[in-house]
Amino acid sequence: MAIDHDHLMNFPIPEVRQRVTPRDAVFYALSVGLGQDPLDRRQLDYVDHHRALKALPSMAVVLGHPGFWLRDPRTGVDAVRLVHGEQGIRLLKPLPVDGEIIGRTRVIGLVDKGAGKGALLYSEKQVIDAATGDLLAVTESTTFLRGDGGFGGPAGPIKPPHPIPEGAPDWTIDLATRPEQALYYRLNGDDNPLHADPGTAEKAGFPRPILHGLCTLGVAAHALLRALGDYDAARCRSLALRFTAPVFPGETIRTEIWRDGAFRARVVERDQIVVNNGRAEFEGVRP
């Protein structure tokens, strides 16, 4: 079944109502690697439920998550071959650790790169406070549909990448992932079998299950929060990045950060860039 442009642009992605609890906030932080250093008291504000908890800014990507909706055969998408290409987060108000939110997701763009070249699907999710109606965050995703080009859709526009500065980064932060981390992370609601089942990973062209792109984002966001925000989540205004290669659970992610908020990340063990063209904005940080 080929993609129908108009049908996919208007695909009815279900609205999600989610009760957020302190346990959810703690679990998300643990699933992206916080708490591995038992002597770092600043991390405890995100993982110790006996404290006045804070929600990590990157938690916006899992709040109100509609699940793996592109697996629905009515989309016409080859769900086995898709990969997460880009992700952005814009924060308008602090994320809750206790309350109800609404997630509203919609397709906002579709680009046909041509037969054999795949397609790009742009989607947006609004995270809304159910009690007040306030918009808390907006996330934007680019999904690369590797098996779905040539359906006769528009050839653009394509988002330009944010440039990385020349010269050495101002901060370099190494954070380890754990071998079972993808199995934890998928409990946030992203249950694509690519991250758990060896057979699915093999069909997608990977030697073993890979880490979720959004988990890699969470690790990089942790490094940014340390370098640019001194672990103060309220200072984070936005971040955006491009995924360039997969991470295998158990590898170490090195995030390279420039003072103007540009960043990229690489896997130390393979010296391969896995996140590029990143841009983060934190209150009080000036180039």
mmCIF file of C-alpha atoms in Angstrom:
data_model
loop_
_atom_site.group_PDB
_atom_site.id
_atom_site.type_symbol
_atom_site.label_atom_id
_atom_site.label_comp_id
_atom_site.label_asym_id
_atom_site.label_seq_id
_atom_site.Cartn_x
_atom_site.Cartn_y
_atom_site.Cartn_z
ATOM 1 C CA MET A 1 0.000 0.000 0.000
ATOM 2 C CA ALA A 2 1.504 3.315 -1.112
ATOM 3 C CA ILE A 3 1.228 6.587 0.745
ATOM 4 C CA ASP A 4 -1.746 8.789 -0.098
ATOM 5 C CA HIS A 5 -0.539 12.345 0.539
ATOM 6 C CA ASP A 6 -3.855 13.908 1.529
ATOM 7 C CA HIS A 7 -4.882 10.925 3.643
ATOM 8 C CA LEU A 8 -1.617 10.920 5.609
ATOM 9 C CA MET A 9 -1.625 14.703 6.053
ATOM 10 C CA ASN A 10 -5.050 14.408 7.681
ATOM 11 C CA PHE A 11 -4.540 11.093 9.450
ATOM 12 C CA PRO A 12 -6.599 10.994 12.674
ATOM 13 C CA ILE A 13 -3.935 10.565 15.354
ATOM 14 C CA PRO A 14 -5.763 9.964 18.644
ATOM 15 C CA GLU A 15 -5.628 12.651 21.329
ATOM 16 C CA VAL A 16 -3.976 11.367 24.507
ATOM 17 C CA ARG A 17 -4.954 12.242 28.065
ATOM 18 C CA GLN A 18 -2.297 11.293 30.571
ATOM 19 C CA ARG A 19 -2.172 11.478 34.330
ATOM 20 C CA VAL A 20 1.417 12.399 35.192
ATOM 21 C CA THR A 21 2.689 11.229 38.562
ATOM 22 C CA PRO A 22 5.991 11.695 40.403
ATOM 23 C CA ARG A 23 6.732 8.075 39.540
ATOM 24 C CA ASP A 24 6.453 8.911 35.822
ATOM 25 C CA ALA A 25 8.865 11.833 36.155
ATOM 26 C CA VAL A 26 11.377 9.740 38.106
ATOM 27 C CA PHE A 27 11.101 6.796 35.720
ATOM 28 C CA TYR A 28 11.684 8.999 32.679
ATOM 29 C CA ALA A 29 14.806 10.526 34.259
ATOM 30 C CA LEU A 30 16.140 7.077 35.162
ATOM 31 C CA SER A 31 15.381 5.780 31.655
ATOM 32 C CA VAL A 32 17.667 8.393 30.082
ATOM 33 C CA GLY A 33 20.474 7.706 32.534
ATOM 34 C CA LEU A 34 20.166 10.071 35.477
ATOM 35 C CA GLY A 35 21.141 8.643 38.840
ATOM 36 C CA GLN A 36 24.182 6.728 37.634
ATOM 37 C CA ASP A 37 26.429 8.979 39.719
ATOM 38 C CA PRO A 38 25.303 8.440 43.340
ATOM 39 C CA LEU A 39 27.385 11.402 44.532
ATOM 40 C CA ASP A 40 25.847 14.005 42.207
ATOM 41 C CA ARG A 41 23.231 15.641 44.439
ATOM 42 C CA ARG A 42 21.932 17.810 41.583
ATOM 43 C CA GLN A 43 20.649 14.746 39.748
ATOM 44 C CA LEU A 44 18.675 13.681 42.811
ATOM 45 C CA ASP A 45 16.208 16.536 42.196
ATOM 46 C CA TYR A 46 14.988 14.481 39.218
ATOM 47 C CA VAL A 47 15.086 10.943 40.632
ATOM 48 C CA ASP A 48 14.518 11.107 44.400
ATOM 49 C CA HIS A 49 10.772 11.194 45.061
ATOM 50 C CA HIS A 50 11.352 12.418 48.623
ATOM 51 C CA ARG A 51 12.555 15.753 47.238
ATOM 52 C CA ALA A 52 10.699 18.600 45.523
ATOM 53 C CA LEU A 53 10.886 16.856 42.165
ATOM 54 C CA LYS A 54 11.621 18.541 38.852
ATOM 55 C CA ALA A 55 10.730 17.209 35.410
ATOM 56 C CA LEU A 56 13.512 16.993 32.860
ATOM 57 C CA PRO A 57 12.836 19.365 29.921
ATOM 58 C CA SER A 58 13.223 16.502 27.451
ATOM 59 C CA MET A 59 10.336 14.667 29.139
ATOM 60 C CA ALA A 60 8.092 16.694 26.814
ATOM 61 C CA VAL A 61 8.732 14.120 24.085
ATOM 62 C CA VAL A 62 7.006 11.319 26.034
ATOM 63 C CA LEU A 63 4.125 13.308 27.563
ATOM 64 C CA GLY A 64 0.902 12.639 25.675
ATOM 65 C CA HIS A 65 2.792 10.350 23.309
ATOM 66 C CA PRO A 66 0.371 8.749 20.826
ATOM 67 C CA GLY A 67 2.382 5.540 20.561
ATOM 68 C CA PHE A 68 3.699 3.967 17.376
ATOM 69 C CA TRP A 69 0.805 5.258 15.280
ATOM 70 C CA LEU A 70 2.734 4.934 12.001
ATOM 71 C CA ARG A 71 2.500 1.151 12.430
ATOM 72 C CA ASP A 72 -1.214 1.439 11.532
ATOM 73 C CA PRO A 73 -1.481 -0.066 8.004
ATOM 74 C CA ARG A 74 -3.956 2.668 7.054
ATOM 75 C CA THR A 75 -1.051 5.154 6.957
ATOM 76 C CA GLY A 76 0.474 3.347 3.964
ATOM 77 C CA VAL A 77 3.906 3.636 5.602
ATOM 78 C CA ASP A 78 6.553 0.897 5.626
ATOM 79 C CA ALA A 79 6.861 1.011 9.426
ATOM 80 C CA VAL A 80 9.767 -1.450 9.609
ATOM 81 C CA ARG A 81 12.089 0.832 7.628
ATOM 82 C CA LEU A 82 11.283 4.221 9.127
ATOM 83 C CA VAL A 83 13.786 6.036 11.348
ATOM 84 C CA HIS A 84 13.570 9.128 13.532
ATOM 85 C CA GLY A 85 15.387 11.916 11.675
ATOM 86 C CA GLU A 86 15.047 15.118 13.711
ATOM 87 C CA GLN A 87 13.485 16.305 16.954
ATOM 88 C CA GLY A 88 12.765 19.691 18.442
ATOM 89 C CA ILE A 89 11.302 20.813 21.771
ATOM 90 C CA ARG A 90 9.996 24.258 22.681
ATOM 91 C CA LEU A 91 9.113 24.816 26.338
ATOM 92 C CA LEU A 92 6.625 27.490 27.330
ATOM 93 C CA LYS A 93 5.959 26.526 30.960
ATOM 94 C CA PRO A 94 7.446 24.047 33.436
ATOM 95 C CA LEU A 95 6.416 20.452 32.832
ATOM 96 C CA PRO A 96 4.341 18.859 35.593
ATOM 97 C CA VAL A 97 5.429 16.046 37.880
ATOM 98 C CA ASP A 98 1.879 15.675 39.182
ATOM 99 C CA GLY A 99 -1.187 16.537 37.093
ATOM 100 C CA GLU A 100 -3.088 15.732 33.911
ATOM 101 C CA ILE A 101 -1.954 16.692 30.446
ATOM 102 C CA ILE A 102 -3.362 16.383 26.930
ATOM 103 C CA GLY A 103 -1.226 15.455 23.940
ATOM 104 C CA ARG A 104 -2.450 16.512 20.497
ATOM 105 C CA THR A 105 -0.372 15.250 17.573
ATOM 106 C CA ARG A 106 -0.812 16.071 13.897
ATOM 107 C CA VAL A 107 1.086 15.760 10.623
ATOM 108 C CA ILE A 108 2.278 19.184 9.477
ATOM 109 C CA GLY A 109 4.299 18.298 6.370
ATOM 110 C CA LEU A 110 5.192 15.517 3.964
ATOM 111 C CA VAL A 111 8.085 15.600 1.487
ATOM 112 C CA ASP A 112 8.595 13.062 -1.314
ATOM 113 C CA LYS A 113 12.326 12.659 -1.990
ATOM 114 C CA GLY A 114 11.636 10.390 -4.980
ATOM 115 C CA ALA A 115 11.480 6.697 -5.820
ATOM 116 C CA GLY A 116 14.110 4.779 -3.908
ATOM 117 C CA LYS A 117 15.033 7.883 -1.878
ATOM 118 C CA GLY A 118 12.335 7.808 0.779
ATOM 119 C CA ALA A 119 10.134 10.538 2.223
ATOM 120 C CA LEU A 120 10.102 12.951 5.161
ATOM 121 C CA LEU A 121 7.141 13.233 7.504
ATOM 122 C CA TYR A 122 6.952 16.295 9.771
ATOM 123 C CA SER A 123 4.711 16.073 12.829
ATOM 124 C CA GLU A 124 3.885 18.331 15.766
ATOM 125 C CA LYS A 125 2.644 17.551 19.259
ATOM 126 C CA GLN A 126 1.161 20.066 21.665
ATOM 127 C CA VAL A 127 1.397 19.281 25.380
ATOM 128 C CA ILE A 128 -1.478 21.017 27.181
ATOM 129 C CA ASP A 129 -2.330 21.349 30.865
ATOM 130 C CA ALA A 130 -5.729 19.634 31.105
ATOM 131 C CA ALA A 131 -6.826 21.713 34.108
ATOM 132 C CA THR A 132 -6.005 25.176 32.739
ATOM 133 C CA GLY A 133 -5.787 24.693 28.976
ATOM 134 C CA ASP A 134 -2.310 26.260 29.027
ATOM 135 C CA LEU A 135 0.118 25.188 26.344
ATOM 136 C CA LEU A 136 3.154 23.769 28.156
ATOM 137 C CA ALA A 137 5.359 22.574 25.302
ATOM 138 C CA VAL A 138 5.457 21.952 21.567
ATOM 139 C CA THR A 139 7.523 19.149 20.070
ATOM 140 C CA GLU A 140 8.302 18.726 16.382
ATOM 141 C CA SER A 141 9.565 15.531 14.790
ATOM 142 C CA THR A 142 10.929 14.552 11.397
ATOM 143 C CA THR A 143 10.508 10.888 10.502
ATOM 144 C CA PHE A 144 12.510 9.506 7.577
ATOM 145 C CA LEU A 145 10.321 7.012 5.731
ATOM 146 C CA ARG A 146 13.086 5.051 4.032
ATOM 147 C CA GLY A 147 10.784 2.789 2.033
ATOM 148 C CA ASP A 148 8.130 5.231 0.912
ATOM 149 C CA GLY A 149 9.432 7.677 -1.696
ATOM 150 C CA GLY A 150 7.936 8.134 -5.144
ATOM 151 C CA PHE A 151 4.265 8.589 -4.207
ATOM 152 C CA GLY A 152 3.897 11.849 -6.111
ATOM 153 C CA GLY A 153 4.026 14.249 -3.185
ATOM 154 C CA PRO A 154 5.716 17.669 -2.943
ATOM 155 C CA ALA A 155 9.524 17.834 -3.074
ATOM 156 C CA GLY A 156 9.806 20.454 -0.302
ATOM 157 C CA PRO A 157 10.238 22.509 1.728
ATOM 158 C CA ILE A 158 12.978 20.750 3.726
ATOM 159 C CA LYS A 159 14.172 22.164 7.048
ATOM 160 C CA PRO A 160 17.760 23.471 6.888
ATOM 161 C CA PRO A 161 20.209 22.100 9.493
ATOM 162 C CA HIS A 162 21.654 24.339 12.212
ATOM 163 C CA PRO A 163 25.385 24.856 11.545
ATOM 164 C CA ILE A 164 28.026 23.624 13.987
ATOM 165 C CA PRO A 165 30.732 26.211 14.847
ATOM 166 C CA GLU A 166 34.327 25.769 13.810
ATOM 167 C CA GLY A 167 36.801 25.166 16.596
ATOM 168 C CA ALA A 168 36.781 23.065 19.717
ATOM 169 C CA PRO A 169 33.649 22.798 21.878
ATOM 170 C CA ASP A 170 33.501 24.631 25.210
ATOM 171 C CA TRP A 171 32.240 21.555 27.060
ATOM 172 C CA THR A 172 32.646 17.825 26.410
ATOM 173 C CA ILE A 173 30.526 15.527 28.552
ATOM 174 C CA ASP A 174 30.603 11.718 28.433
ATOM 175 C CA LEU A 175 27.527 9.841 29.654
ATOM 176 C CA ALA A 176 27.243 6.065 29.541
ATOM 177 C CA THR A 177 24.159 4.160 28.434
ATOM 178 C CA ARG A 178 23.270 0.756 29.858
ATOM 179 C CA PRO A 179 22.873 -2.520 27.888
ATOM 180 C CA GLU A 180 19.180 -2.793 28.901
ATOM 181 C CA GLN A 181 18.399 0.917 28.587
ATOM 182 C CA ALA A 182 16.168 0.610 25.494
ATOM 183 C CA LEU A 183 14.002 -1.927 27.338
ATOM 184 C CA TYR A 184 13.451 0.598 30.104
ATOM 185 C CA TYR A 185 12.970 3.547 27.788
ATOM 186 C CA ARG A 186 10.234 1.848 25.715
ATOM 187 C CA LEU A 187 8.053 1.767 28.860
ATOM 188 C CA ASN A 188 7.651 5.535 28.409
ATOM 189 C CA GLY A 189 5.255 4.633 25.584
ATOM 190 C CA ASP A 190 7.555 4.204 22.567
ATOM 191 C CA ASP A 191 7.208 0.474 21.989
ATOM 192 C CA ASN A 192 8.628 0.115 18.462
ATOM 193 C CA PRO A 193 9.979 -3.467 18.388
ATOM 194 C CA LEU A 194 13.103 -2.171 16.624
ATOM 195 C CA HIS A 195 14.408 -1.387 20.110
ATOM 196 C CA ALA A 196 13.764 -4.789 21.648
ATOM 197 C CA ASP A 197 13.417 -7.562 19.072
ATOM 198 C CA PRO A 198 16.582 -8.784 17.277
ATOM 199 C CA GLY A 199 14.542 -10.076 14.337
ATOM 200 C CA THR A 200 12.891 -6.710 13.729
ATOM 201 C CA ALA A 201 16.258 -4.968 14.013
ATOM 202 C CA GLU A 202 17.746 -7.363 11.447
ATOM 203 C CA LYS A 203 14.910 -6.704 8.989
ATOM 204 C CA ALA A 204 15.564 -2.980 9.387
ATOM 205 C CA GLY A 205 19.255 -3.468 8.560
ATOM 206 C CA PHE A 206 20.754 -3.306 12.063
ATOM 207 C CA PRO A 207 22.870 -6.038 13.682
ATOM 208 C CA ARG A 208 20.954 -5.761 16.957
ATOM 209 C CA PRO A 209 18.249 -3.597 18.589
ATOM 210 C CA ILE A 210 19.148 0.079 18.740
ATOM 211 C CA LEU A 211 18.527 2.746 21.337
ATOM 212 C CA HIS A 212 15.526 4.982 20.737
ATOM 213 C CA GLY A 213 16.511 8.236 19.098
ATOM 214 C CA LEU A 214 14.518 10.021 21.791
ATOM 215 C CA CYS A 215 16.541 8.234 24.472
ATOM 216 C CA THR A 216 19.716 9.479 22.788
ATOM 217 C CA LEU A 217 18.114 12.929 22.861
ATOM 218 C CA GLY A 218 17.469 12.522 26.578
ATOM 219 C CA VAL A 219 21.131 11.703 27.212
ATOM 220 C CA ALA A 220 22.279 14.729 25.193
ATOM 221 C CA ALA A 221 19.681 16.907 26.951
ATOM 222 C CA HIS A 222 21.110 15.755 30.300
ATOM 223 C CA ALA A 223 24.563 16.916 29.178
ATOM 224 C CA LEU A 224 23.119 20.265 28.051
ATOM 225 C CA LEU A 225 21.285 20.702 31.346
ATOM 226 C CA ARG A 226 24.564 20.126 33.186
ATOM 227 C CA ALA A 227 26.686 22.429 31.025
ATOM 228 C CA LEU A 228 24.278 25.264 30.211
ATOM 229 C CA GLY A 229 21.633 25.100 32.929
ATOM 230 C CA ASP A 230 23.423 23.929 36.093
ATOM 231 C CA TYR A 231 20.644 21.318 36.445
ATOM 232 C CA ASP A 232 17.921 23.997 36.580
ATOM 233 C CA ALA A 233 15.163 22.741 34.260
ATOM 234 C CA ALA A 234 13.345 26.090 34.342
ATOM 235 C CA ARG A 235 16.188 27.684 32.385
ATOM 236 C CA CYS A 236 15.708 25.458 29.321
ATOM 237 C CA ARG A 237 13.768 27.195 26.552
ATOM 238 C CA SER A 238 14.277 24.930 23.551
ATOM 239 C CA LEU A 239 16.447 22.360 21.879
ATOM 240 C CA ALA A 240 16.560 20.767 18.447
ATOM 241 C CA LEU A 241 18.803 18.190 16.823
ATOM 242 C CA ARG A 242 19.299 15.858 13.887
ATOM 243 C CA PHE A 243 19.873 12.117 14.359
ATOM 244 C CA THR A 244 22.682 10.900 12.094
ATOM 245 C CA ALA A 245 23.423 7.349 13.258
ATOM 246 C CA PRO A 246 22.034 4.850 15.765
ATOM 247 C CA VAL A 247 23.353 4.196 19.266
ATOM 248 C CA PHE A 248 23.552 0.646 20.543
ATOM 249 C CA PRO A 249 22.591 0.234 24.209
ATOM 250 C CA GLY A 250 25.680 0.076 26.381
ATOM 251 C CA GLU A 251 27.686 2.619 24.385
ATOM 252 C CA THR A 252 28.977 5.939 25.742
ATOM 253 C CA ILE A 253 27.564 9.170 24.320
ATOM 254 C CA ARG A 254 29.931 12.137 24.244
ATOM 255 C CA THR A 255 28.078 15.461 23.870
ATOM 256 C CA GLU A 256 30.153 18.353 22.538
ATOM 257 C CA ILE A 257 28.661 21.741 23.416
ATOM 258 C CA TRP A 258 29.502 25.269 22.311
ATOM 259 C CA ARG A 259 28.776 28.387 24.342
ATOM 260 C CA ASP A 260 26.205 29.633 21.788
ATOM 261 C CA GLY A 261 24.097 26.502 22.383
ATOM 262 C CA ALA A 262 25.255 24.521 19.359
ATOM 263 C CA PHE A 263 25.956 20.858 20.083
ATOM 264 C CA ARG A 264 26.540 17.427 18.614
ATOM 265 C CA ALA A 265 27.110 13.972 20.077
ATOM 266 C CA ARG A 266 29.202 10.974 19.166
ATOM 267 C CA VAL A 267 29.560 7.382 20.334
ATOM 268 C CA VAL A 268 32.950 7.107 22.011
ATOM 269 C CA GLU A 269 33.496 3.428 21.262
ATOM 270 C CA ARG A 270 33.040 3.849 17.486
ATOM 271 C CA ASP A 271 33.942 7.549 17.215
ATOM 272 C CA GLN A 272 30.779 8.058 15.176
ATOM 273 C CA ILE A 273 28.624 11.166 15.263
ATOM 274 C CA VAL A 274 25.089 10.126 16.235
ATOM 275 C CA VAL A 275 23.559 13.591 16.795
ATOM 276 C CA ASN A 276 24.453 16.640 14.751
ATOM 277 C CA ASN A 277 23.335 20.197 14.011
ATOM 278 C CA GLY A 278 22.008 20.627 17.544
ATOM 279 C CA ARG A 279 20.863 23.939 18.979
ATOM 280 C CA ALA A 280 19.794 24.607 22.578
ATOM 281 C CA GLU A 281 18.555 27.764 24.277
ATOM 282 C CA PHE A 282 18.936 28.265 28.032
ATOM 283 C CA GLU A 283 17.994 31.361 29.970
ATOM 284 C CA GLY A 284 21.024 33.340 31.064
ATOM 285 C CA VAL A 285 23.410 31.783 28.522
ATOM 286 C CA ARG A 286 24.981 34.201 26.042
ATOM 287 C CA PRO A 287 27.446 33.354 23.254
#
